[in-house]
Coordinates of C-alpha atoms in Angstrom, one line a residue:
M1 CA -59.9 -10.0 -22.2
D2 CA -57.9 -13.0 -20.9
L3 CA -55.7 -14.5 -23.8
Q4 CA -57.0 -18.0 -23.1
L5 CA -60.4 -16.7 -23.1
R6 CA -60.1 -15.1 -26.4
K7 CA -58.7 -18.1 -27.9
E8 CA -61.5 -20.3 -26.8
F9 CA -64.4 -17.7 -27.3
H10 CA -65.2 -19.0 -30.9
E11 CA -65.2 -22.4 -29.8
V12 CA -67.6 -21.9 -27.0
L13 CA -69.9 -19.9 -29.4
E14 CA -70.0 -22.5 -31.5
K15 CA -70.8 -25.2 -29.2
L16 CA -73.6 -22.7 -27.7
S17 CA -75.0 -22.0 -31.4
E18 CA -75.5 -25.8 -32.0
K19 CA -77.3 -26.5 -28.6
Y20 CA -79.7 -23.6 -29.0
G21 CA -80.2 -23.7 -32.9
L22 CA -78.4 -20.2 -33.5
Q23 CA -77.5 -19.9 -37.1
D24 CA -74.9 -17.6 -38.5
L25 CA -73.7 -16.8 -35.0
I26 CA -70.0 -16.6 -36.5
Y27 CA -69.4 -15.7 -39.9
A28 CA -66.5 -14.4 -42.0
S29 CA -65.9 -10.8 -42.2
F30 CA -63.3 -8.1 -43.0
T31 CA -61.1 -6.3 -40.3
L32 CA -59.5 -3.1 -39.8
Q33 CA -56.6 -2.3 -37.7
Y34 CA -54.2 1.0 -37.5
G35 CA -51.0 -0.6 -36.1
Y36 CA -51.3 -1.6 -32.6
R37 CA -54.8 0.3 -32.1
N38 CA -58.2 -1.5 -31.5
K39 CA -59.2 -4.0 -34.3
Y40 CA -62.6 -3.1 -35.7
C41 CA -64.8 -5.7 -37.7
A42 CA -66.7 -4.4 -40.6
A43 CA -70.0 -5.3 -39.0
D44 CA -68.9 -2.6 -36.2
I45 CA -68.5 0.0 -38.9
V46 CA -71.9 -0.9 -40.2
Y47 CA -73.5 -0.8 -36.9
A48 CA -71.8 2.5 -35.8
L49 CA -73.0 4.3 -39.0
L50 CA -76.7 2.9 -38.4
A51 CA -76.5 4.3 -34.9
I52 CA -75.3 7.8 -36.3
L53 CA -77.8 8.1 -39.0
E54 CA -80.9 6.6 -37.4
A55 CA -80.4 6.7 -33.6
S56 CA -79.1 10.3 -33.0
P57 CA -80.9 12.9 -31.1
R58 CA -84.0 14.2 -33.1
D59 CA -82.7 17.7 -33.1
K60 CA -79.7 16.7 -35.4
K61 CA -80.1 17.7 -39.2
P62 CA -79.8 14.9 -41.9
E63 CA -76.6 16.6 -43.1
E64 CA -75.2 16.8 -39.7
L65 CA -75.6 13.2 -39.4
F66 CA -74.3 12.7 -43.0
N67 CA -70.9 14.6 -42.1
L68 CA -70.7 12.7 -38.5
A69 CA -71.0 9.5 -40.5
L70 CA -68.2 10.6 -42.6
D71 CA -66.1 11.4 -39.9
C72 CA -66.9 7.9 -38.5
L73 CA -64.7 6.5 -41.4
S74 CA -61.7 8.8 -40.7
R75 CA -58.8 7.7 -39.0
S76 CA -58.1 10.7 -37.3
K77 CA -61.7 10.7 -35.5
R78 CA -61.5 7.5 -33.7
D79 CA -63.6 8.9 -30.8
V80 CA -66.6 9.4 -33.2
L81 CA -66.2 5.8 -34.3
D82 CA -66.2 4.7 -30.5
S83 CA -68.9 6.7 -29.5
A84 CA -71.2 5.3 -32.2
I85 CA -70.4 1.8 -31.3
E86 CA -71.5 2.4 -27.8
R87 CA -74.7 3.8 -29.2
A88 CA -75.1 0.6 -31.3
K89 CA -74.8 -1.4 -28.4
I90 CA -77.7 0.6 -26.9
I91 CA -79.9 -0.1 -29.9
V92 CA -79.2 -3.9 -29.6
K93 CA -80.2 -4.1 -25.9
T94 CA -83.3 -2.0 -26.9
L95 CA -83.9 -4.6 -29.9
F96 CA -83.8 -7.3 -27.3
T97 CA -85.9 -5.8 -24.6
T98 CA -88.6 -4.9 -27.2
A99 CA -88.8 -8.1 -28.8
Q100 CA -89.0 -9.9 -25.2
S101 CA -91.6 -7.7 -24.1
A102 CA -93.7 -8.2 -27.3
L103 CA -93.6 -12.0 -26.7
D104 CA -94.0 -11.8 -22.9
L105 CA -97.0 -9.4 -23.3
K106 CA -98.5 -11.7 -26.2
Q107 CA -98.3 -8.5 -28.2
V108 CA -97.6 -10.3 -31.8
I109 CA -101.2 -11.0 -32.8
S110 CA -102.2 -13.3 -35.6
A111 CA -104.5 -11.7 -38.3
G112 CA -105.0 -14.8 -40.3
P113 CA -102.6 -14.6 -43.2
F114 CA -100.0 -12.7 -41.3
V115 CA -99.0 -11.8 -37.8
Y116 CA -98.4 -8.1 -37.0
Y117 CA -96.9 -6.2 -34.0
I118 CA -97.6 -2.4 -33.1
I119 CA -95.3 -0.2 -31.4
Q120 CA -97.4 2.3 -29.3
E121 CA -96.7 5.9 -29.0
G122 CA -96.1 5.6 -25.4
C123 CA -93.3 3.2 -25.9
L124 CA -90.1 4.7 -24.4
D125 CA -87.7 4.1 -27.4
W126 CA -90.6 4.7 -30.1
Y127 CA -88.6 7.1 -31.9
M128 CA -85.9 4.8 -32.5
F129 CA -88.1 2.5 -34.5
S130 CA -89.3 5.3 -36.7
H131 CA -86.3 4.6 -39.1
L132 CA -86.4 1.9 -41.7
Q133 CA -83.4 -0.1 -40.9
I134 CA -83.6 -0.2 -37.0
L135 CA -87.2 -1.2 -37.6
L136 CA -86.4 -3.8 -40.2
L137 CA -83.7 -5.4 -37.6
L138 CA -86.6 -5.4 -34.8
A139 CA -88.9 -7.2 -37.3
H140 CA -86.6 -10.2 -38.4
F141 CA -85.6 -10.4 -34.5
I142 CA -89.2 -10.7 -33.2
L143 CA -90.3 -13.0 -36.2
R144 CA -87.8 -15.5 -35.6
A145 CA -88.3 -15.1 -31.7
Y146 CA -92.1 -15.6 -32.3
V147 CA -91.6 -18.7 -34.6
A148 CA -89.1 -20.3 -32.1
V149 CA -91.7 -20.0 -29.2
S150 CA -95.1 -20.3 -30.8
R151 CA -97.1 -23.4 -30.8
N152 CA -98.7 -22.7 -34.1
R153 CA -97.3 -24.9 -36.7
K154 CA -98.0 -22.3 -39.5
A155 CA -95.8 -20.0 -37.8
P156 CA -92.9 -20.3 -40.0
S157 CA -94.9 -19.7 -43.1
L158 CA -96.4 -16.5 -41.5
P159 CA -95.1 -12.9 -42.8
L160 CA -95.0 -10.2 -40.2
V161 CA -96.0 -6.7 -40.4
V162 CA -94.6 -4.2 -38.0
S163 CA -96.0 -0.6 -37.4
A164 CA -94.3 2.2 -35.5
P165 CA -95.0 6.0 -34.9
K166 CA -93.4 8.1 -37.5
S167 CA -94.5 11.8 -36.7
L168 CA -96.5 12.6 -33.6
D169 CA -97.3 16.1 -34.9
A170 CA -98.2 14.7 -38.3
G171 CA -100.3 12.1 -37.1
T172 CA -98.6 9.2 -39.1
C173 CA -97.1 6.0 -38.7
I174 CA -95.2 3.6 -40.7
I175 CA -95.9 0.0 -41.9
L176 CA -93.3 -2.5 -42.7
G177 CA -93.7 -6.0 -43.9
I178 CA -91.2 -9.0 -44.0
P179 CA -91.7 -12.4 -45.7
P180 CA -92.0 -15.5 -43.6
L181 CA -88.9 -17.4 -42.2
C182 CA -89.6 -20.4 -44.5
E183 CA -88.9 -18.4 -47.5
N184 CA -85.3 -17.9 -48.7
S185 CA -86.0 -15.6 -51.7
P186 CA -85.1 -11.9 -51.2
K187 CA -88.4 -10.8 -53.0
N188 CA -90.9 -8.8 -50.8
F189 CA -94.5 -8.8 -51.9
F190 CA -95.7 -6.4 -49.4
G191 CA -94.8 -3.4 -51.5
K192 CA -97.7 -4.1 -53.9
A193 CA -100.1 -5.4 -51.2
F194 CA -99.8 -2.2 -49.2
E195 CA -100.5 -0.3 -52.2
K196 CA -103.6 -2.1 -53.0
A197 CA -104.8 -2.2 -49.3
A198 CA -104.2 1.8 -49.3
E199 CA -106.4 2.0 -52.5
R200 CA -109.1 0.0 -51.1
I201 CA -109.8 2.1 -48.3
N202 CA -108.9 5.4 -50.0
C203 CA -106.4 6.6 -47.7
D204 CA -103.1 8.8 -48.1
S205 CA -100.0 7.0 -48.3
K206 CA -96.5 7.8 -48.9
C207 CA -93.8 5.5 -50.3
D208 CA -90.7 7.3 -51.1
Y209 CA -88.1 4.8 -50.0
F210 CA -86.0 2.1 -52.0
D211 CA -87.7 -0.4 -50.1
T212 CA -91.3 -0.5 -51.2
S213 CA -92.5 -2.7 -48.2
Y214 CA -92.0 0.4 -45.8
F215 CA -95.0 2.5 -46.1
E216 CA -96.2 5.6 -44.4
I217 CA -99.7 6.4 -43.7
H218 CA -101.7 8.4 -40.9
T219 CA -102.3 6.5 -37.7
K220 CA -106.1 6.9 -37.9
D221 CA -106.3 4.8 -40.8
R222 CA -104.1 1.9 -39.6
T223 CA -107.0 -0.2 -38.5
R224 CA -108.9 -0.1 -41.6
F225 CA -105.6 -0.6 -43.4
F226 CA -105.0 -3.7 -41.5
D227 CA -108.3 -5.1 -42.3
A228 CA -108.2 -4.2 -46.0
L229 CA -104.6 -6.2 -46.1
T230 CA -105.9 -9.0 -44.1
A231 CA -109.0 -9.3 -46.7
L232 CA -106.6 -8.8 -49.6
L233 CA -104.0 -11.5 -48.3
S234 CA -106.9 -14.3 -47.2

């Protein structure tokens, strides 16, 4: 990158962020540099680890991914980190195209007390969204984009529920809920709401994650689950 362009880059981004209402586009962070080699931002490492753990080929075993993530943190295996960063770039591009498609095709649907978006099994990158963190990134991106373009005045106060296939063989899908943009609290009420909705329709559910707003049910029960959730939150 040209030295002059590098010096002016942050200033240009700040001007664009004000013009388009983009918040936290530039933020303080830690950097890692070995001598005169490439400098890495802390966020680069985070997204690289995310790419390894959640966007690797499906035939990789969890223990292989864990060891690969450890290699990503090693000084002597910079090629692993660089490869993971490139994969993370693909994730970001996929998030953008998926969110853009969801809005263009009007696939973000209002259910009254919340809006929801369903990733279909035929989606090209559906497997990428069967993991918690990548699906969470997509959910936040879609909700922000939806609020920005929606004519509904209540849009900032509506939470979002996203669903994606989990296992085609088992016929299961995952449900993830995030609070509305107008709420600054990190609390998420969807965990309890999901449990009650599952109890109402008496369906099998699974929640073996630290984040209780990440729920797994059978795909055939999803429509009834959404109906129960709508009635519960109305």
